[in-house]
Amino acid sequence: MIRDLSDAEARAALVCKWGEVDADVLPAWVAEMDYAPAPPITERLQRAVAAGMTGYPRLGRGGELGRAYAGFAARQFDHEVDPEQVVPTVDVTAGVRIALEVLAPPGGVVFPVPGYSPQLEIAAIAGRRRHDLVVDPDAERAELDLDRLGAHFRDGARVLLLTQPHNPWGRVFTRAELEGVRDVCRRHGAFVVSDEIHAPLTLDGREHVPYLAVDGTADHAVAVVAASKAFNIAGLKCAQLVTASPDLHRRLVEAPMARNDSWSVLGVEASVAAYDEGDAWLDALRARLTAQRDLLLDLLAEHLPAARMRPLEATYLAWLDLRAYGHDDPAAVALERGRVRVAPGHDYHPGLPGHVRLNIATSPERLTEVVRRLAGAVSRP
Ligand SMILES: Cc1ncc(COP(=O)(O)O)c(C=O)c1O
């Protein structure tokens, strides 16, 4: 069911991932998958384009998109969402910014680090101070340190920008962990923006618990979700802000149009197709990514035995600690010597040497070649 793109197809389709690198470079950096989109999505898009559906989307909340997302959340996460409280927005990055500007109380933003690199700047863009909640690179398991979270709130932060499942930690937070976060946030009157773009991408049959599915979170949280990452449709520009509080919802829909008016009609069409008709494809994708993760572990054992990788519980983005090989910037070494592009760890954790983020959403053959090239490059001093 998952169709691998050939190199020529991938180069034509994924103009960022494949187009931003020289022809002899294997790309394993930006979070896009080298797979053809799910057939229900392409079919619906073809029908929409043939019908001349290239104008503005329907305005406002709920509608078909709200119904489709609520159905998907019920089936995939056993989570009841009010379809009316699903508000479209252009993408997750914009959704997080809108949440900060429209919903979150004034104050600093706690950001778990390493974290999705563009979001390192989001607090400053919103005119707020960033409080880094840093995971020790030597920690056995990447966890949210609740004592330090509380200390940041005492120090002036009022918002937690949570990413869950986490990129690049690869963690699926348990309900108990999220309850711990909720308790600290409630104690300090803090607000949570929960970026759940990777929610459908859990591996090994793990369950994603939406933050809003945890009791007692409705009054202090918004989720930013999208079909874009799991279904490879980021270029179509449609994400959703989900609330479970009439008051937060009212504030979102009453925000001036200029804050939130640029999601696309084709993005809505593709998202509805993904949410309504994508379950079987998604099952196949998760099985493929789980196999890719297992293959990566075998490849690391063979070619990069000194690499450290925490268990990858979700996403197709592996976080590799290559400090044992002695390069400050192994991504630069890999590109120069190995002609393979992985993402530098310091983009996600400023100042952190020796780490890379590697995208495994490709064919087994390409993943094998990626690791072989990476190993050949960094194994030399
Ligand atoms: C955690 C996280 N949030 C947001 C994004 C970006 O989403 P968008 O393209 O919808 O802005 C990504 C992209 O990989 C991501 O990993």
mmCIF file of C-alpha atoms and ligand atoms in Angstrom:
data_model
loop_
_atom_site.group_PDB
_atom_site.id
_atom_site.type_symbol
_atom_site.label_atom_id
_atom_site.label_comp_id
_atom_site.label_asym_id
_atom_site.label_seq_id
_atom_site.Cartn_x
_atom_site.Cartn_y
_atom_site.Cartn_z
ATOM 1 C CA MET A 1 0.000 0.000 0.000
ATOM 2 C CA ILE A 2 2.956 2.328 0.620
ATOM 3 C CA ARG A 3 4.490 3.137 -2.753
ATOM 4 C CA ASP A 4 8.143 4.199 -2.705
ATOM 5 C CA LEU A 5 8.980 7.034 -5.053
ATOM 6 C CA SER A 6 11.894 6.425 -7.397
ATOM 7 C CA ASP A 7 14.730 8.962 -7.198
ATOM 8 C CA ALA A 8 13.376 10.730 -10.294
ATOM 9 C CA GLU A 9 9.843 10.811 -8.884
ATOM 10 C CA ALA A 10 11.034 12.043 -5.500
ATOM 11 C CA ARG A 11 13.115 14.781 -7.099
ATOM 12 C CA ALA A 12 10.089 15.928 -9.100
ATOM 13 C CA ALA A 13 7.646 15.662 -6.185
ATOM 14 C CA LEU A 14 9.595 16.814 -3.132
ATOM 15 C CA VAL A 15 11.201 20.001 -4.333
ATOM 16 C CA CYS A 16 12.421 20.996 -0.883
ATOM 17 C CA LYS A 17 13.819 17.711 0.415
ATOM 18 C CA TRP A 18 15.314 16.600 -2.912
ATOM 19 C CA GLY A 19 15.539 19.923 -4.767
ATOM 20 C CA GLU A 20 17.577 21.768 -2.142
ATOM 21 C CA VAL A 21 20.477 19.307 -2.422
ATOM 22 C CA ASP A 22 22.938 18.573 -5.230
ATOM 23 C CA ALA A 23 22.056 15.654 -7.514
ATOM 24 C CA ASP A 24 24.653 13.339 -5.915
ATOM 25 C CA VAL A 25 23.422 13.983 -2.348
ATOM 26 C CA LEU A 26 20.987 11.606 -0.622
ATOM 27 C CA PRO A 27 18.478 13.674 1.361
ATOM 28 C CA ALA A 28 17.487 12.512 4.854
ATOM 29 C CA TRP A 29 16.876 15.883 6.478
ATOM 30 C CA VAL A 30 13.548 17.774 6.297
ATOM 31 C CA ALA A 31 10.436 15.940 7.572
ATOM 32 C CA GLU A 32 8.939 14.699 4.331
ATOM 33 C CA MET A 33 8.480 11.086 3.243
ATOM 34 C CA ASP A 34 9.706 9.517 0.000
ATOM 35 C CA TYR A 35 6.319 7.849 -0.506
ATOM 36 C CA ALA A 36 3.495 8.553 -2.939
ATOM 37 C CA PRO A 37 0.461 10.165 -1.261
ATOM 38 C CA ALA A 38 -2.471 7.987 -0.202
ATOM 39 C CA PRO A 39 -4.714 7.288 -3.220
ATOM 40 C CA PRO A 40 -7.913 8.725 -1.623
ATOM 41 C CA ILE A 41 -6.069 12.029 -1.264
ATOM 42 C CA THR A 42 -4.816 12.211 -4.841
ATOM 43 C CA GLU A 43 -8.217 11.169 -6.157
ATOM 44 C CA ARG A 44 -10.030 13.845 -4.173
ATOM 45 C CA LEU A 45 -7.492 16.485 -5.189
ATOM 46 C CA GLN A 46 -7.820 15.519 -8.847
ATOM 47 C CA ARG A 47 -11.601 15.844 -8.633
ATOM 48 C CA ALA A 48 -11.289 19.203 -6.873
ATOM 49 C CA VAL A 49 -8.866 20.630 -9.451
ATOM 50 C CA ALA A 50 -10.966 19.300 -12.338
ATOM 51 C CA ALA A 51 -13.966 21.070 -10.813
ATOM 52 C CA GLY A 52 -12.012 24.324 -10.739
ATOM 53 C CA MET A 53 -11.851 24.353 -6.951
ATOM 54 C CA THR A 54 -9.010 26.851 -6.766
ATOM 55 C CA GLY A 55 -10.643 29.737 -4.936
ATOM 56 C CA TYR A 56 -10.875 30.650 -1.276
ATOM 57 C CA PRO A 57 -11.843 27.974 1.257
ATOM 58 C CA ARG A 58 -15.067 28.159 3.215
ATOM 59 C CA LEU A 59 -14.552 30.512 6.087
ATOM 60 C CA GLY A 60 -14.894 29.681 9.713
ATOM 61 C CA ARG A 61 -15.014 26.721 11.967
ATOM 62 C CA GLY A 62 -16.463 23.238 12.048
ATOM 63 C CA GLY A 63 -17.931 22.229 8.701
ATOM 64 C CA GLU A 64 -16.728 19.179 6.827
ATOM 65 C CA LEU A 65 -13.177 19.548 8.160
ATOM 66 C CA GLY A 66 -14.398 19.651 11.779
ATOM 67 C CA ARG A 67 -16.595 16.617 11.239
ATOM 68 C CA ALA A 68 -13.766 14.705 9.518
ATOM 69 C CA TYR A 69 -11.176 15.529 12.202
ATOM 70 C CA ALA A 70 -13.585 14.650 15.023
ATOM 71 C CA GLY A 71 -14.203 11.251 13.377
ATOM 72 C CA PHE A 72 -10.468 10.640 12.957
ATOM 73 C CA ALA A 73 -9.707 11.631 16.577
ATOM 74 C CA ALA A 74 -12.464 9.321 17.843
ATOM 75 C CA ARG A 75 -11.191 6.340 15.822
ATOM 76 C CA GLN A 76 -7.450 6.916 16.160
ATOM 77 C CA PHE A 77 -7.108 8.386 19.661
ATOM 78 C CA ASP A 78 -10.417 7.463 21.310
ATOM 79 C CA HIS A 79 -10.817 11.197 21.860
ATOM 80 C CA GLU A 80 -14.088 13.062 21.634
ATOM 81 C CA VAL A 81 -13.745 16.393 19.849
ATOM 82 C CA ASP A 82 -16.530 18.928 19.306
ATOM 83 C CA PRO A 83 -16.487 19.364 15.489
ATOM 84 C CA GLU A 84 -17.558 23.001 15.934
ATOM 85 C CA GLN A 85 -14.395 23.666 17.956
ATOM 86 C CA VAL A 86 -12.099 22.704 15.067
ATOM 87 C CA VAL A 87 -10.801 25.907 13.497
ATOM 88 C CA PRO A 88 -8.734 25.781 10.300
ATOM 89 C CA THR A 89 -5.439 27.582 9.998
ATOM 90 C CA VAL A 90 -2.726 27.622 7.362
ATOM 91 C CA ASP A 91 -0.172 25.374 9.060
ATOM 92 C CA VAL A 92 0.985 24.245 12.469
ATOM 93 C CA THR A 93 3.638 26.947 12.720
ATOM 94 C CA ALA A 94 0.996 29.629 12.165
ATOM 95 C CA GLY A 95 -1.408 27.839 14.496
ATOM 96 C CA VAL A 96 1.108 27.929 17.331
ATOM 97 C CA ARG A 97 1.703 31.631 16.726
ATOM 98 C CA ILE A 98 -2.031 32.365 16.704
ATOM 99 C CA ALA A 99 -2.451 30.378 19.919
ATOM 100 C CA LEU A 100 0.250 32.497 21.560
ATOM 101 C CA GLU A 101 -1.148 35.768 20.243
ATOM 102 C CA VAL A 102 -4.837 35.140 20.822
ATOM 103 C CA LEU A 103 -5.200 32.624 23.653
ATOM 104 C CA ALA A 104 -2.141 32.449 25.891
ATOM 105 C CA PRO A 105 -1.791 34.790 28.887
ATOM 106 C CA PRO A 106 1.149 37.229 28.849
ATOM 107 C CA GLY A 107 4.472 35.799 30.002
ATOM 108 C CA GLY A 108 7.375 33.645 28.909
ATOM 109 C CA VAL A 109 7.165 30.424 26.914
ATOM 110 C CA VAL A 110 8.696 27.183 28.161
ATOM 111 C CA PHE A 111 10.182 25.254 25.247
ATOM 112 C CA PRO A 112 11.455 21.679 25.634
ATOM 113 C CA VAL A 113 14.915 21.422 24.035
ATOM 114 C CA PRO A 114 16.030 19.900 21.751
ATOM 115 C CA GLY A 115 12.927 21.038 19.904
ATOM 116 C CA TYR A 116 11.583 21.615 16.402
ATOM 117 C CA SER A 117 14.034 24.241 15.182
ATOM 118 C CA PRO A 118 11.730 26.961 13.749
ATOM 119 C CA GLN A 119 9.859 26.994 17.063
ATOM 120 C CA LEU A 120 13.021 28.080 18.873
ATOM 121 C CA GLU A 121 12.261 31.532 17.478
ATOM 122 C CA ILE A 122 8.542 31.595 18.041
ATOM 123 C CA ALA A 123 8.619 33.055 21.550
ATOM 124 C CA ALA A 124 10.694 36.030 20.372
ATOM 125 C CA ILE A 125 8.403 36.564 17.379
ATOM 126 C CA ALA A 126 5.473 36.687 19.784
ATOM 127 C CA GLY A 127 7.392 39.195 21.931
ATOM 128 C CA ARG A 128 7.971 36.734 24.760
ATOM 129 C CA ARG A 129 10.958 35.307 26.567
ATOM 130 C CA ARG A 130 11.887 31.670 25.854
ATOM 131 C CA HIS A 131 12.588 29.425 28.842
ATOM 132 C CA ASP A 132 14.419 26.288 27.689
ATOM 133 C CA LEU A 133 13.509 23.016 29.382
ATOM 134 C CA VAL A 134 16.621 21.121 28.368
ATOM 135 C CA VAL A 135 16.962 17.353 28.244
ATOM 136 C CA ASP A 136 20.427 16.262 29.293
ATOM 137 C CA PRO A 137 21.976 14.584 26.228
ATOM 138 C CA ASP A 138 23.296 11.862 28.540
ATOM 139 C CA ALA A 139 19.890 11.056 30.058
ATOM 140 C CA GLU A 140 18.797 7.499 29.406
ATOM 141 C CA ARG A 141 15.258 8.647 28.599
ATOM 142 C CA ALA A 142 14.007 12.017 27.320
ATOM 143 C CA GLU A 143 11.512 13.256 29.903
ATOM 144 C CA LEU A 144 9.816 16.514 30.837
ATOM 145 C CA ASP A 145 11.352 17.600 34.130
ATOM 146 C CA LEU A 146 8.312 18.770 36.079
ATOM 147 C CA ASP A 147 10.341 20.414 38.866
ATOM 148 C CA ARG A 148 12.176 22.550 36.334
ATOM 149 C CA LEU A 149 8.924 23.257 34.512
ATOM 150 C CA GLY A 150 7.522 24.615 37.789
ATOM 151 C CA ALA A 151 10.701 26.643 38.340
ATOM 152 C CA HIS A 152 10.284 28.274 34.910
ATOM 153 C CA PHE A 153 6.708 29.183 35.784
ATOM 154 C CA ARG A 154 7.890 30.713 39.063
ATOM 155 C CA ASP A 155 10.449 32.628 36.995
ATOM 156 C CA GLY A 156 7.815 34.330 34.812
ATOM 157 C CA ALA A 157 6.843 31.795 32.178
ATOM 158 C CA ARG A 158 3.081 31.306 31.693
ATOM 159 C CA VAL A 159 2.953 29.044 28.640
ATOM 160 C CA LEU A 160 4.257 25.585 27.779
ATOM 161 C CA LEU A 161 4.803 24.851 24.104
ATOM 162 C CA LEU A 162 4.425 21.104 24.241
ATOM 163 C CA THR A 163 5.209 18.925 21.238
ATOM 164 C CA GLN A 164 3.712 15.509 21.505
ATOM 165 C CA PRO A 165 4.626 13.053 20.202
ATOM 166 C CA HIS A 166 7.930 14.845 20.400
ATOM 167 C CA ASN A 167 10.206 15.785 17.501
ATOM 168 C CA PRO A 168 13.123 15.150 17.819
ATOM 169 C CA TRP A 169 12.921 13.192 21.080
ATOM 170 C CA GLY A 170 10.801 10.529 19.363
ATOM 171 C CA ARG A 171 8.796 10.189 22.588
ATOM 172 C CA VAL A 172 5.103 9.414 23.016
ATOM 173 C CA PHE A 173 4.179 10.881 26.385
ATOM 174 C CA THR A 174 2.091 8.635 28.614
ATOM 175 C CA ARG A 175 -1.172 9.714 30.196
ATOM 176 C CA ALA A 176 0.583 9.768 33.588
ATOM 177 C CA GLU A 177 3.291 12.099 32.254
ATOM 178 C CA LEU A 178 0.662 14.404 30.767
ATOM 179 C CA GLU A 179 -1.283 14.393 34.031
ATOM 180 C CA GLY A 180 1.917 15.524 35.729
ATOM 181 C CA VAL A 181 2.247 18.376 33.219
ATOM 182 C CA ARG A 182 -1.400 19.295 33.784
ATOM 183 C CA ASP A 183 -0.934 19.442 37.562
ATOM 184 C CA VAL A 184 2.079 21.757 37.316
ATOM 185 C CA CYS A 185 0.341 23.989 34.762
ATOM 186 C CA ARG A 186 -2.804 24.249 36.884
ATOM 187 C CA ARG A 187 -0.817 25.036 39.994
ATOM 188 C CA HIS A 188 0.806 27.983 38.213
ATOM 189 C CA GLY A 189 -2.135 29.131 36.078
ATOM 190 C CA ALA A 190 -0.146 28.300 32.941
ATOM 191 C CA PHE A 191 -1.428 27.709 29.426
ATOM 192 C CA VAL A 192 -0.485 24.803 27.133
ATOM 193 C CA VAL A 193 -0.114 24.958 23.363
ATOM 194 C CA SER A 194 0.051 21.303 22.351
ATOM 195 C CA ASP A 195 1.599 20.741 18.918
ATOM 196 C CA GLU A 196 0.282 17.312 17.943
ATOM 197 C CA ILE A 197 1.296 17.264 14.275
ATOM 198 C CA HIS A 198 3.012 13.879 14.753
ATOM 199 C CA ALA A 199 0.063 12.282 16.600
ATOM 200 C CA PRO A 200 -0.834 9.707 13.922
ATOM 201 C CA LEU A 201 2.800 8.554 13.619
ATOM 202 C CA THR A 202 3.143 6.305 16.663
ATOM 203 C CA LEU A 203 5.199 3.131 16.264
ATOM 204 C CA ASP A 204 4.887 -0.366 17.790
ATOM 205 C CA GLY A 205 1.140 0.164 18.284
ATOM 206 C CA ARG A 206 1.713 2.862 20.927
ATOM 207 C CA GLU A 207 -1.219 5.116 21.804
ATOM 208 C CA HIS A 208 -1.096 8.863 21.458
ATOM 209 C CA VAL A 209 -2.994 10.633 24.262
ATOM 210 C CA PRO A 210 -4.143 14.087 23.111
ATOM 211 C CA TYR A 211 -3.420 16.661 25.823
ATOM 212 C CA LEU A 212 -7.078 17.692 25.699
ATOM 213 C CA ALA A 213 -8.066 14.067 26.398
ATOM 214 C CA VAL A 214 -6.511 14.407 29.863
ATOM 215 C CA ASP A 215 -9.112 15.407 32.469
ATOM 216 C CA GLY A 216 -8.956 18.990 33.636
ATOM 217 C CA THR A 217 -7.138 20.478 30.635
ATOM 218 C CA ALA A 218 -9.994 22.088 28.666
ATOM 219 C CA ASP A 219 -9.710 25.490 30.309
ATOM 220 C CA HIS A 220 -5.976 25.967 29.752
ATOM 221 C CA ALA A 221 -5.019 24.322 26.454
ATOM 222 C CA VAL A 222 -5.310 24.352 22.704
ATOM 223 C CA ALA A 223 -4.106 21.595 20.366
ATOM 224 C CA VAL A 224 -2.612 22.323 16.980
ATOM 225 C CA VAL A 225 -3.107 19.323 14.702
ATOM 226 C CA ALA A 226 -2.817 18.512 11.003
ATOM 227 C CA ALA A 227 -2.945 15.653 8.531
ATOM 228 C CA SER A 228 0.107 17.187 6.871
ATOM 229 C CA LYS A 229 2.978 15.244 8.485
ATOM 230 C CA ALA A 230 1.402 11.776 8.525
ATOM 231 C CA PHE A 231 0.014 12.067 5.006
ATOM 232 C CA ASN A 232 2.865 14.043 3.388
ATOM 233 C CA ILE A 233 0.692 16.994 2.378
ATOM 234 C CA ALA A 234 2.488 19.871 4.116
ATOM 235 C CA GLY A 235 2.565 21.914 0.898
ATOM 236 C CA LEU A 236 -1.223 22.031 0.727
ATOM 237 C CA LYS A 237 -1.420 24.300 3.776
ATOM 238 C CA CYS A 238 -4.140 23.307 6.173
ATOM 239 C CA ALA A 239 -3.865 22.681 9.914
ATOM 240 C CA GLN A 240 -6.436 22.876 12.694
ATOM 241 C CA LEU A 241 -6.671 24.562 16.091
ATOM 242 C CA VAL A 242 -8.733 22.416 18.451
ATOM 243 C CA THR A 243 -10.209 23.613 21.740
ATOM 244 C CA ALA A 244 -12.538 22.072 24.289
ATOM 245 C CA SER A 245 -13.709 25.300 25.883
ATOM 246 C CA PRO A 246 -16.423 27.590 24.489
ATOM 247 C CA ASP A 247 -14.545 30.605 25.820
ATOM 248 C CA LEU A 248 -11.208 29.755 24.136
ATOM 249 C CA HIS A 249 -13.075 28.853 20.971
ATOM 250 C CA ARG A 250 -14.939 32.160 20.940
ATOM 251 C CA ARG A 251 -11.663 34.038 21.293
ATOM 252 C CA LEU A 252 -10.214 32.162 18.338
ATOM 253 C CA VAL A 253 -13.118 32.796 15.999
ATOM 254 C CA GLU A 254 -13.467 36.408 17.077
ATOM 255 C CA ALA A 255 -9.812 37.138 16.265
ATOM 256 C CA PRO A 256 -9.435 39.572 13.372
ATOM 257 C CA MET A 257 -9.432 37.887 9.981
ATOM 258 C CA ALA A 258 -5.948 39.165 9.169
ATOM 259 C CA ARG A 259 -4.577 36.910 11.924
ATOM 260 C CA ASN A 260 -5.889 33.716 10.376
ATOM 261 C CA ASP A 261 -7.233 33.645 6.843
ATOM 262 C CA SER A 262 -4.797 31.828 4.610
ATOM 263 C CA TRP A 263 -5.399 28.078 4.728
ATOM 264 C CA SER A 264 -6.081 26.560 1.328
ATOM 265 C CA VAL A 265 -9.158 24.973 -0.160
ATOM 266 C CA LEU A 266 -7.085 22.083 -1.569
ATOM 267 C CA GLY A 267 -5.564 21.604 1.875
ATOM 268 C CA VAL A 268 -9.053 21.235 3.320
ATOM 269 C CA GLU A 269 -10.006 18.738 0.592
ATOM 270 C CA ALA A 270 -6.845 16.676 1.140
ATOM 271 C CA SER A 271 -7.243 16.743 4.931
ATOM 272 C CA VAL A 272 -10.878 15.602 4.730
ATOM 273 C CA ALA A 273 -9.827 12.719 2.452
ATOM 274 C CA ALA A 274 -6.988 11.789 4.843
ATOM 275 C CA TYR A 275 -9.191 11.910 7.936
ATOM 276 C CA ASP A 276 -12.183 10.151 6.340
ATOM 277 C CA GLU A 277 -10.484 7.588 4.132
ATOM 278 C CA GLY A 278 -6.848 7.341 5.242
ATOM 279 C CA ASP A 279 -6.960 4.814 8.106
ATOM 280 C CA ALA A 280 -5.843 1.766 6.103
ATOM 281 C CA TRP A 281 -2.991 3.671 4.431
ATOM 282 C CA LEU A 282 -1.943 5.031 7.810
ATOM 283 C CA ASP A 283 -1.833 1.504 9.275
ATOM 284 C CA ALA A 284 0.440 0.467 6.416
ATOM 285 C CA LEU A 285 2.590 3.557 6.914
ATOM 286 C CA ARG A 286 3.052 2.879 10.634
ATOM 287 C CA ALA A 287 4.030 -0.715 9.859
ATOM 288 C CA ARG A 288 6.537 0.501 7.274
ATOM 289 C CA LEU A 289 8.022 3.113 9.599
ATOM 290 C CA THR A 290 8.305 0.572 12.397
ATOM 291 C CA ALA A 291 10.216 -1.717 10.007
ATOM 292 C CA GLN A 292 12.409 1.205 8.930
ATOM 293 C CA ARG A 293 13.154 1.985 12.589
ATOM 294 C CA ASP A 294 14.129 -1.669 13.177
ATOM 295 C CA LEU A 295 16.313 -1.617 10.072
ATOM 296 C CA LEU A 296 17.989 1.546 11.329
ATOM 297 C CA LEU A 297 18.859 -0.174 14.614
ATOM 298 C CA ASP A 298 20.465 -3.056 12.694
ATOM 299 C CA LEU A 299 22.345 -0.644 10.435
ATOM 300 C CA LEU A 300 23.627 1.375 13.384
ATOM 301 C CA ALA A 301 24.819 -1.775 15.153
ATOM 302 C CA GLU A 302 26.717 -2.760 12.034
ATOM 303 C CA HIS A 303 28.088 0.552 10.753
ATOM 304 C CA LEU A 304 27.962 3.040 13.639
ATOM 305 C CA PRO A 305 28.259 0.931 16.797
ATOM 306 C CA ALA A 306 29.218 3.903 18.965
ATOM 307 C CA ALA A 307 26.053 5.872 18.019
ATOM 308 C CA ARG A 308 23.451 6.305 20.767
ATOM 309 C CA MET A 309 19.759 6.406 19.989
ATOM 310 C CA ARG A 310 16.922 6.475 22.480
ATOM 311 C CA PRO A 311 13.925 4.282 21.615
ATOM 312 C CA LEU A 312 12.024 5.824 18.696
ATOM 313 C CA GLU A 313 8.400 5.577 19.831
ATOM 314 C CA ALA A 314 6.899 7.885 17.200
ATOM 315 C CA THR A 315 7.729 10.041 14.168
ATOM 316 C CA TYR A 316 10.109 9.072 11.378
ATOM 317 C CA LEU A 317 12.883 11.290 12.705
ATOM 318 C CA ALA A 318 15.684 9.553 14.592
ATOM 319 C CA TRP A 319 17.862 11.577 16.971
ATOM 320 C CA LEU A 320 21.409 10.226 16.902
ATOM 321 C CA ASP A 321 24.137 10.999 19.395
ATOM 322 C CA LEU A 322 27.381 10.659 17.425
ATOM 323 C CA ARG A 323 29.635 12.398 19.959
ATOM 324 C CA ALA A 324 31.753 9.254 20.232
ATOM 325 C CA TYR A 325 33.016 9.923 16.696
ATOM 326 C CA GLY A 326 34.516 13.255 17.749
ATOM 327 C CA HIS A 327 32.974 15.702 15.252
ATOM 328 C CA ASP A 328 31.326 18.883 16.480
ATOM 329 C CA ASP A 329 29.098 19.030 13.409
ATOM 330 C CA PRO A 330 28.706 15.498 12.021
ATOM 331 C CA ALA A 331 25.986 16.680 9.621
ATOM 332 C CA ALA A 332 28.483 18.954 7.867
ATOM 333 C CA VAL A 333 31.038 16.129 7.727
ATOM 334 C CA ALA A 334 28.403 13.748 6.333
ATOM 335 C CA LEU A 335 27.447 16.192 3.613
ATOM 336 C CA GLU A 336 30.978 17.012 2.594
ATOM 337 C CA ARG A 337 32.501 13.543 2.713
ATOM 338 C CA GLY A 338 29.515 11.246 2.399
ATOM 339 C CA ARG A 339 27.165 13.240 0.161
ATOM 340 C CA VAL A 340 24.264 12.584 2.498
ATOM 341 C CA ARG A 341 22.216 15.380 4.089
ATOM 342 C CA VAL A 342 20.984 14.898 7.618
ATOM 343 C CA ALA A 343 19.818 17.684 9.929
ATOM 344 C CA PRO A 344 22.427 19.115 12.345
ATOM 345 C CA GLY A 345 21.564 18.556 15.998
ATOM 346 C CA HIS A 346 22.540 22.092 16.961
ATOM 347 C CA ASP A 347 19.592 23.400 14.905
ATOM 348 C CA TYR A 348 17.331 21.772 17.513
ATOM 349 C CA HIS A 349 19.515 22.336 20.551
ATOM 350 C CA PRO A 350 21.711 25.403 20.084
ATOM 351 C CA GLY A 351 25.282 24.736 21.149
ATOM 352 C CA LEU A 352 24.921 20.951 21.333
ATOM 353 C CA PRO A 353 27.761 19.211 19.475
ATOM 354 C CA GLY A 354 27.835 15.793 17.874
ATOM 355 C CA HIS A 355 24.161 15.077 17.147
ATOM 356 C CA VAL A 356 22.118 14.667 13.976
ATOM 357 C CA ARG A 357 18.470 14.084 13.126
ATOM 358 C CA LEU A 358 17.971 11.420 10.487
ATOM 359 C CA ASN A 359 14.778 10.950 8.451
ATOM 360 C CA ILE A 360 13.970 7.233 7.998
ATOM 361 C CA ALA A 361 10.839 7.677 5.831
ATOM 362 C CA THR A 362 12.329 6.306 2.657
ATOM 363 C CA SER A 363 12.970 2.907 1.072
ATOM 364 C CA PRO A 364 15.002 0.257 2.933
ATOM 365 C CA GLU A 365 17.629 0.495 0.189
ATOM 366 C CA ARG A 366 17.999 4.260 0.553
ATOM 367 C CA LEU A 367 18.081 4.072 4.346
ATOM 368 C CA THR A 368 20.854 1.489 4.092
ATOM 369 C CA GLU A 369 22.806 3.769 1.786
ATOM 370 C CA VAL A 370 22.189 6.807 4.035
ATOM 371 C CA VAL A 371 23.647 5.033 7.074
ATOM 372 C CA ARG A 372 26.498 3.552 5.055
ATOM 373 C CA ARG A 373 27.464 7.028 3.778
ATOM 374 C CA LEU A 374 27.025 8.651 7.180
ATOM 375 C CA ALA A 375 29.197 5.996 8.806
ATOM 376 C CA GLY A 376 31.890 6.238 6.128
ATOM 377 C CA ALA A 377 32.016 9.993 6.647
ATOM 378 C CA VAL A 378 32.038 10.298 10.439
ATOM 379 C CA SER A 379 34.067 7.203 11.308
ATOM 380 C CA ARG A 380 37.240 8.954 10.134
ATOM 381 C CA PRO A 381 38.766 11.658 12.370
HETATM 382 C C1 LIG B 1 6.767 19.405 15.828
HETATM 383 C C2 LIG B 1 6.517 20.107 14.536
HETATM 384 N N1 LIG B 1 5.684 21.167 14.511
HETATM 385 C C3 LIG B 1 5.441 21.843 13.375
HETATM 386 C C4 LIG B 1 6.008 21.448 12.184
HETATM 387 C C5 LIG B 1 5.745 22.264 10.947
HETATM 388 O O1 LIG B 1 4.435 22.162 10.569
HETATM 389 P P1 LIG B 1 3.849 23.108 9.456
HETATM 390 O O2 LIG B 1 4.554 22.801 8.190
HETATM 391 O O3 LIG B 1 2.393 22.720 9.431
HETATM 392 O O4 LIG B 1 4.045 24.510 9.913
HETATM 393 C C6 LIG B 1 6.852 20.336 12.150
HETATM 394 C C7 LIG B 1 7.468 19.904 10.891
HETATM 395 O O5 LIG B 1 8.133 18.929 10.804
HETATM 396 C C8 LIG B 1 7.107 19.663 13.354
HETATM 397 O O6 LIG B 1 7.935 18.596 13.407
#
